[in-house]
XYZ file of C-alpha atoms in Angstrom:
420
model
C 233.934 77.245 41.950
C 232.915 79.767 39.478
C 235.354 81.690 37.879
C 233.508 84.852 38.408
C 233.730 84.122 42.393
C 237.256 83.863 43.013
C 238.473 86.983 40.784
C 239.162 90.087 42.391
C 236.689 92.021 40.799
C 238.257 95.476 41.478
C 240.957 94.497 39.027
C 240.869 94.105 35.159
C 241.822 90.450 33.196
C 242.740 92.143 30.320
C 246.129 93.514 30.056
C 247.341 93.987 33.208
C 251.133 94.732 33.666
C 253.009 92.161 35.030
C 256.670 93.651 34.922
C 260.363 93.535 37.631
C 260.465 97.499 37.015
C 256.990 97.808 38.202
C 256.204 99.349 41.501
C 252.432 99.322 41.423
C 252.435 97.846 45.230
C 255.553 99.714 45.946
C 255.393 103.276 45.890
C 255.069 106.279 48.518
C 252.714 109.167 48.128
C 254.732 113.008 47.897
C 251.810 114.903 48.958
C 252.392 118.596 48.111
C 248.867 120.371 48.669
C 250.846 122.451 50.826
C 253.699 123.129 48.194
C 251.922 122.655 44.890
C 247.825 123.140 46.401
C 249.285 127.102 47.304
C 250.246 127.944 43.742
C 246.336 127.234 43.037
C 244.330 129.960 41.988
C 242.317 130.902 44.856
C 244.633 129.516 47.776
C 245.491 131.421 51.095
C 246.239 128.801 53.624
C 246.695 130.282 57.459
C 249.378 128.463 59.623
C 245.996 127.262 61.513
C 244.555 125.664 58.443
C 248.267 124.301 57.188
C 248.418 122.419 59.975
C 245.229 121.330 60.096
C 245.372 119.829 56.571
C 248.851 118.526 57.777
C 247.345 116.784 60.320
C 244.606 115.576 58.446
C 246.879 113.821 55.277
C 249.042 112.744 58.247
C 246.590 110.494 59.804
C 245.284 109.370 56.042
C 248.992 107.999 55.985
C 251.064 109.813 53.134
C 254.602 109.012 53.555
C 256.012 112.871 52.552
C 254.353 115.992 53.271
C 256.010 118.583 51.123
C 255.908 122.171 51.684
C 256.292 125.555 50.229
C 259.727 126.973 50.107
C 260.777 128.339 53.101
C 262.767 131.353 50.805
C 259.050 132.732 49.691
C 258.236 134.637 52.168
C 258.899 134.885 56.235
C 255.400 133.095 57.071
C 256.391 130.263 54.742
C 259.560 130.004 56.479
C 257.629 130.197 60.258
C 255.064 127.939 58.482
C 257.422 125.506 57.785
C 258.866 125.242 61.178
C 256.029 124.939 63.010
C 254.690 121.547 60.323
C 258.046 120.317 61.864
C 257.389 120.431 65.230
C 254.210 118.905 65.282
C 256.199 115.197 65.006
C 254.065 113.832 62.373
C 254.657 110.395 61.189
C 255.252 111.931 57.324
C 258.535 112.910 56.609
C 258.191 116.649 56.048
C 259.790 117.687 52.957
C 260.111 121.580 51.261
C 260.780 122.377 47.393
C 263.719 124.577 47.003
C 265.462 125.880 43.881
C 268.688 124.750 43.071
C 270.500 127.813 45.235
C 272.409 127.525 48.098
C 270.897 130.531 49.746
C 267.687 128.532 49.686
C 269.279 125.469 50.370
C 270.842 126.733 53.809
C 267.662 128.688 55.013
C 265.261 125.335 54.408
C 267.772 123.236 56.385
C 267.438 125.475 59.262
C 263.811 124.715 59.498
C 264.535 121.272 60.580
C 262.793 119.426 57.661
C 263.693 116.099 56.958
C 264.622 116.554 53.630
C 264.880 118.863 50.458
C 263.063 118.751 47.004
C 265.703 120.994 44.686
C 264.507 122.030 41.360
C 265.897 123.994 38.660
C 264.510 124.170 34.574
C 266.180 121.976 31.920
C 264.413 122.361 28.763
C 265.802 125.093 26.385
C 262.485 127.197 27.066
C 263.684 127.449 30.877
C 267.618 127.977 30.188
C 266.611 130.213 27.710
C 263.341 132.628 29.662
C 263.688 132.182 33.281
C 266.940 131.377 34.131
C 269.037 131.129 31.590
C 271.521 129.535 32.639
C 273.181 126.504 30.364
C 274.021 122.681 31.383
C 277.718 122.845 32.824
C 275.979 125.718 35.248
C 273.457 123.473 36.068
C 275.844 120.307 36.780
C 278.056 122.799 38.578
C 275.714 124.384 41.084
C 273.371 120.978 41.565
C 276.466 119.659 42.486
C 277.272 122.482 45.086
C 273.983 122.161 46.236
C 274.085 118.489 46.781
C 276.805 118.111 48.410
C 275.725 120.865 51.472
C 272.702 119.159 51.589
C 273.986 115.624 52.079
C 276.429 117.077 54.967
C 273.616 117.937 56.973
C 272.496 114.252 57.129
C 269.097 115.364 55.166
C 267.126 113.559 52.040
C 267.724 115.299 49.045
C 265.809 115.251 45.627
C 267.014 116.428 42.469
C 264.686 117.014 39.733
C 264.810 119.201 36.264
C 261.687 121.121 35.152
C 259.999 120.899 32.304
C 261.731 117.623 31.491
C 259.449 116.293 28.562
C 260.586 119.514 27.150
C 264.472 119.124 27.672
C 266.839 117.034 25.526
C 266.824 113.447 26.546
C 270.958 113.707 26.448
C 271.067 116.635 29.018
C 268.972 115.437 30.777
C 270.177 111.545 31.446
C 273.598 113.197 31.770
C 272.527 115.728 34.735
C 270.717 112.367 36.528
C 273.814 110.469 35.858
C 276.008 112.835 37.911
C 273.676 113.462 40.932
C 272.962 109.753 40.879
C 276.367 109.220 41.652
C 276.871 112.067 44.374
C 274.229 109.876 46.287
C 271.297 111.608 46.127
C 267.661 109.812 47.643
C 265.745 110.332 44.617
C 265.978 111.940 41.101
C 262.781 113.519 39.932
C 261.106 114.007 36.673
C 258.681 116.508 36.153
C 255.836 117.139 33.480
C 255.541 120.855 34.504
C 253.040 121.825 31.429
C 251.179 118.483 31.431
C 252.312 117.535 27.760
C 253.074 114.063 27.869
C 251.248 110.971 27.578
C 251.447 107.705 29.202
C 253.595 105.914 25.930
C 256.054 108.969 26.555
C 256.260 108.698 29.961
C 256.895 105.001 30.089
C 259.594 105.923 27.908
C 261.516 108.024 30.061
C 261.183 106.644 33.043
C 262.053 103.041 31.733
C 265.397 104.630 30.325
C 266.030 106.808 33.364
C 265.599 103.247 35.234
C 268.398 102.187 33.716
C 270.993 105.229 33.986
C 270.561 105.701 37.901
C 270.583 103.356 40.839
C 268.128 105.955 43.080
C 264.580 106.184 43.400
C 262.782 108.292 40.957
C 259.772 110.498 41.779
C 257.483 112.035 39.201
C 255.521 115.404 39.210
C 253.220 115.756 36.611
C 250.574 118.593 35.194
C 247.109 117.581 34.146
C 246.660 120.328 31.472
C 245.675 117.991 28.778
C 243.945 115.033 30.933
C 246.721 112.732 31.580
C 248.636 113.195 35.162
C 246.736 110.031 36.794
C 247.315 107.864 33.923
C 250.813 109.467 33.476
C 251.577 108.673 37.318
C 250.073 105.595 36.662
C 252.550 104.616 33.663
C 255.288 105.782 35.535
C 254.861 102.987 38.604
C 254.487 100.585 35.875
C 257.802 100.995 34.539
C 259.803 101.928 37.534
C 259.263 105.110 39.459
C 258.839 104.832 42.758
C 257.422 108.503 44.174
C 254.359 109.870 42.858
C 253.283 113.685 44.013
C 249.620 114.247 44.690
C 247.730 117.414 45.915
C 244.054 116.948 47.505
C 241.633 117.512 44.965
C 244.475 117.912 42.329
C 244.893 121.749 43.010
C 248.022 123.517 41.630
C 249.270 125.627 39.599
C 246.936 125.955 36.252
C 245.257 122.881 36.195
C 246.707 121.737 38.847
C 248.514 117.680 39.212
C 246.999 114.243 40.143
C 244.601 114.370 42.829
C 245.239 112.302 45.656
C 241.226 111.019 45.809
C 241.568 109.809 41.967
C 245.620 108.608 41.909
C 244.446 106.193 45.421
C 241.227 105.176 43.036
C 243.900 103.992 40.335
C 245.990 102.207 42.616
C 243.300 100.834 44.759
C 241.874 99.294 41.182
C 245.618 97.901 40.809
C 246.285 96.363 44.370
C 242.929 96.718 46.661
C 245.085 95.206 49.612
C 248.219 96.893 49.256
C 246.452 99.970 48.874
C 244.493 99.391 52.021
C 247.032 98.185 54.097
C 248.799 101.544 53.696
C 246.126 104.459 53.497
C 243.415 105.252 55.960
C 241.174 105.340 53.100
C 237.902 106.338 55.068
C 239.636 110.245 56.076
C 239.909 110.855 52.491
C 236.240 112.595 52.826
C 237.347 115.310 55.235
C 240.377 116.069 53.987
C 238.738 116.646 50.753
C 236.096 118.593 52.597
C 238.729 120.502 54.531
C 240.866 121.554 51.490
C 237.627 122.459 49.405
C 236.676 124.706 52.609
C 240.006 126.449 52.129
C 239.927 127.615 48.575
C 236.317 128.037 48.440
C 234.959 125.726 45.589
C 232.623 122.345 46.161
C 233.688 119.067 45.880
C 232.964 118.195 42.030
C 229.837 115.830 41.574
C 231.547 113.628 39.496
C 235.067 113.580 42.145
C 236.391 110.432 42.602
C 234.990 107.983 45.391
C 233.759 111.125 47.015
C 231.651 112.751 44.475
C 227.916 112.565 45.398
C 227.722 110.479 42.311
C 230.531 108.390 42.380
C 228.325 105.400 43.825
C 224.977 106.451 42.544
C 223.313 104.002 40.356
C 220.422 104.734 38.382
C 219.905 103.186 35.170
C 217.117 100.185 35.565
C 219.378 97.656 34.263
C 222.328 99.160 36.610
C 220.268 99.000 39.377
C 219.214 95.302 39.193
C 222.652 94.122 39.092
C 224.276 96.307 41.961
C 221.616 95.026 44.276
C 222.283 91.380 42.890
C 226.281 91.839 43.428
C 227.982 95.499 43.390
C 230.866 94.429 42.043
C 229.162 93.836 38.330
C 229.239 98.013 38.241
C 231.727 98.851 41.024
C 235.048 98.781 40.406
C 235.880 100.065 44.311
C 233.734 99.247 47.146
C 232.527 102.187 48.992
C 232.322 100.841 52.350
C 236.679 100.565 51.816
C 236.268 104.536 51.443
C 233.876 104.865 54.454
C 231.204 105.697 51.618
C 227.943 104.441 50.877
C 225.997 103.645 47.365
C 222.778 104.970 46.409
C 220.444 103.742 44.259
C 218.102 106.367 42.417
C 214.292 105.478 42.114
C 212.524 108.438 41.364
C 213.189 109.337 37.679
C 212.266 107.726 34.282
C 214.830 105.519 33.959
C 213.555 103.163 37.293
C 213.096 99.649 37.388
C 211.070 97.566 39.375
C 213.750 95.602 40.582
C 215.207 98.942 42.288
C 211.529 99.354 43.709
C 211.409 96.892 45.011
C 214.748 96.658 47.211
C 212.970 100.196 48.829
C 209.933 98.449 49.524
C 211.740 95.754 51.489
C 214.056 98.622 53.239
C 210.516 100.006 54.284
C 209.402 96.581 55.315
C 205.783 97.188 53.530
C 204.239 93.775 52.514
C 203.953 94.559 48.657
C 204.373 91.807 46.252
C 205.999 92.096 42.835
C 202.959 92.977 40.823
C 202.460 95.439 43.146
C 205.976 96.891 42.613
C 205.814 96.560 39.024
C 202.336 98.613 38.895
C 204.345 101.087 40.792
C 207.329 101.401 39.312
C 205.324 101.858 35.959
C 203.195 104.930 37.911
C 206.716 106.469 39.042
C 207.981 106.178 34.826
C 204.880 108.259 33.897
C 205.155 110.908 36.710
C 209.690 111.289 36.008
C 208.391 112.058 32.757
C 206.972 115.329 34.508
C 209.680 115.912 36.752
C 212.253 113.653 39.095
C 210.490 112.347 42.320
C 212.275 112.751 45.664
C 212.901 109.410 47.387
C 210.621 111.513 50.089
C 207.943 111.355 47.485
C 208.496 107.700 46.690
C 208.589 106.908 50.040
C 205.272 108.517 49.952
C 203.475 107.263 47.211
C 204.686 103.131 48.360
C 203.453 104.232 51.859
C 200.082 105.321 50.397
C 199.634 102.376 48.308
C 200.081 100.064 51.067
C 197.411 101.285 52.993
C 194.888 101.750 50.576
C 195.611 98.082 49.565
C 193.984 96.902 52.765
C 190.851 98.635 51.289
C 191.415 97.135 47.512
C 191.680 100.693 46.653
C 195.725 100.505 45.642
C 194.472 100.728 41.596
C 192.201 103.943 42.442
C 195.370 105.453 44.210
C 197.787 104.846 41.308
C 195.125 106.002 38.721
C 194.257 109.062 40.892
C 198.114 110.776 40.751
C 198.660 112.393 37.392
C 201.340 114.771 39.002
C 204.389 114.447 41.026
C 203.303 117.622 42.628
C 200.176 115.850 44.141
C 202.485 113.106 46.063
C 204.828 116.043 47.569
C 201.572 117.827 49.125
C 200.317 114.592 50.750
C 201.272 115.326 54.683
């Protein structure tokens, strides 16, 4: 059997990680559009439309749903309760800093666990809180502790910890390792690292703590899907999303693209967990929210994420998608579209709408055609409505041998829209 057959073509034969620290089909989603999405620019979720979107990444299947602290303001707090008590199957999780006020007022929420933060690098000791390492050890520790007592999941992470000193900070891991926390976290907070630096760390932290380790990272400067990415591969086990990657600044990965990534990695792993085909609406949902429009160019839901348009494309997607698909859109509940109408045609792709039509047109006739639609693209785009149009036409004026005169008879694109 050929080679080409058997592959999995939604996964590359060139250097692909094969690794025991890797957890590329064995990690859980931290999805923190309700945490992280708020600090976007133009957020202002309601309690209606919190848990809506709750709902919504609920029945997609993310494994955390993490929310803002509770300690910002009195709805966040009422906010928070009421995620609780809808009995979602996500564990609901909220991001506190590393204070015990905060500590005790999330925990009377009823979440299931706590995500406790506090700055390590010297820019954070020195201009927000400055506080110094021993402080840091001291209250984490505090923290921790109360935490764990109330039978809840607790996270530790620094901020800023591609920032901090690699010796502070593998010493702070090492002792909340050992008072048991669930999972240390690592954070890229102003999206300065790269995948070779991440691997780093996260390899290294592997090997000074026994817990899982969750990552948080910015996209300022391109990276946080490839940095998430890089972070699986060498042992992390938690990855934070937000939909459409909204956040603070530029916000962190996107949960549409990191899925993509991992999808490419492990199709069936990746399937077997998500309800891939709600990742539409909860994009649409979110966009609603904030008021912006899904980008063209979003992944697997972008209006041209599975549009094909190039002749040459075109031929070989309607031969076998998989020679320029990488995911298959039916997985995502999407569909591919193959443009027609524009300079760049070919008769191949001409020809697959003349058999969708069912009109008896041979090749010739296509390629006569398609060569009519170059000309008129180079006036303007057609429509499909206008292709549709101008095949119909030419059918029907082939009974009468007068197809040619047709063709020859167009020299606009305008004159095929007006035809009723």
């Amino acid at each position: 059997m050929p080679e080409s057959s058997t592959r999995d073509p939604s996964r590359s034969s060139i250097g692909t990680a094969s690794s025991y620290l890797s957890n590329v089909s064995n990690f859980k989603i931290i999805e923190s559009t309700l945490r992280e999405g708020e600090q976007f620019a133009n957020a202002f979720f309601t309690t209606e439309k919190k848990i809506e979107i709750a709902k919504a990444l609920d029945e997609f299947g993310v494994e955390y749903l993490e929310l803002t602290s509770p300690a910002a303001s009195t709805q966040s707090y009422n906010d928070c309760k009421a995620i609780v008590n809808l009995g979602l199957k996500a564990k609901i999780l909220t991001h506190v800093r590393c204070h015990m006020d905060d500590a005790k007022l999330a925990v009377a929420t009823g979440v299931d666990g706590l995500d406790v933060v506090i700055g390590t690098s010297s820019y954070l000791r020195e201009f927000s809180h400055g506080k110094d390492m021993q402080y840091i050890i001291d209250t984490a520790t505090e923290v921790i502790q109360y935490i764990k007592g109330e039978g809840l999941e607790v996270r530790f992470s620094s901020e800023d910890s591609f920032r901090s000193d690699i010796v502070d900070l593998l010493n702070l891991y090492r002792a909340v390792d050992k008072l048991g926390v669930n999972r240390v976290g690592i954070a890229d907070t102003v999206g300065c690292a790269s995948p070779d630096q991440v691997a780093e760390l996260v390899r290294t932290l592997r090997g000074v703590v026994s817990c899982d380790i969750e990552c948080h990272f910015h996209n300022d400067t391109g990276c946080a899907i490839a940095n998430a990415y890089a972070a699986l591969q060498n042992g992390a086990t938690h990855v934070d999303t937000s939909v459409l990657g909204i956040g603070e600044r530029n916000g962190i990965p996107p949960l549409g693209g990191f899925v993509a990534r991992m999808y490419a990695a492990d199709k069936e792993y990746v399937k077997s967990k998500y309800n891939l085909s709600k990742l539409r609406d909860i994009e649409n949902i979110v966009a609603d929210a904030v008021g912006v429009s899904v980008p063209f160019n979003n992944y697997i839901t972008g209006y041209c994420a599975f549009t094909h348009k190039a002749g040459i494309h075109a031929k070989a997607i309607l031969n076998n998608p998989s020679t320029y698909e990488i995911l298959r859109p039916e997985d995502f509940g999407m569909t591919r579209y193959v443009a027609i109408g524009h300079r760049l045609t070919g008769w191949n792709a001409v020809k697959n709408r003349v058999d969708q039509l069912g009109l008896p047109l041979t090749d010739a006739d296509c390629k006569q055609i398609t060569n009519k639609i170059k000309n008129l693209a180079d006036i303007r785009p057609l429509s499909l409505d206008d292709v549709d149009k101008l095949l119909r036409k030419y059918e029907e004026a082939k009974s009468d041998e007068k197809h040619h005169a047709i063709l020859e008879s167009i020299d606009t694109p305008d004159q095929i829209t007006q035809w009723q």
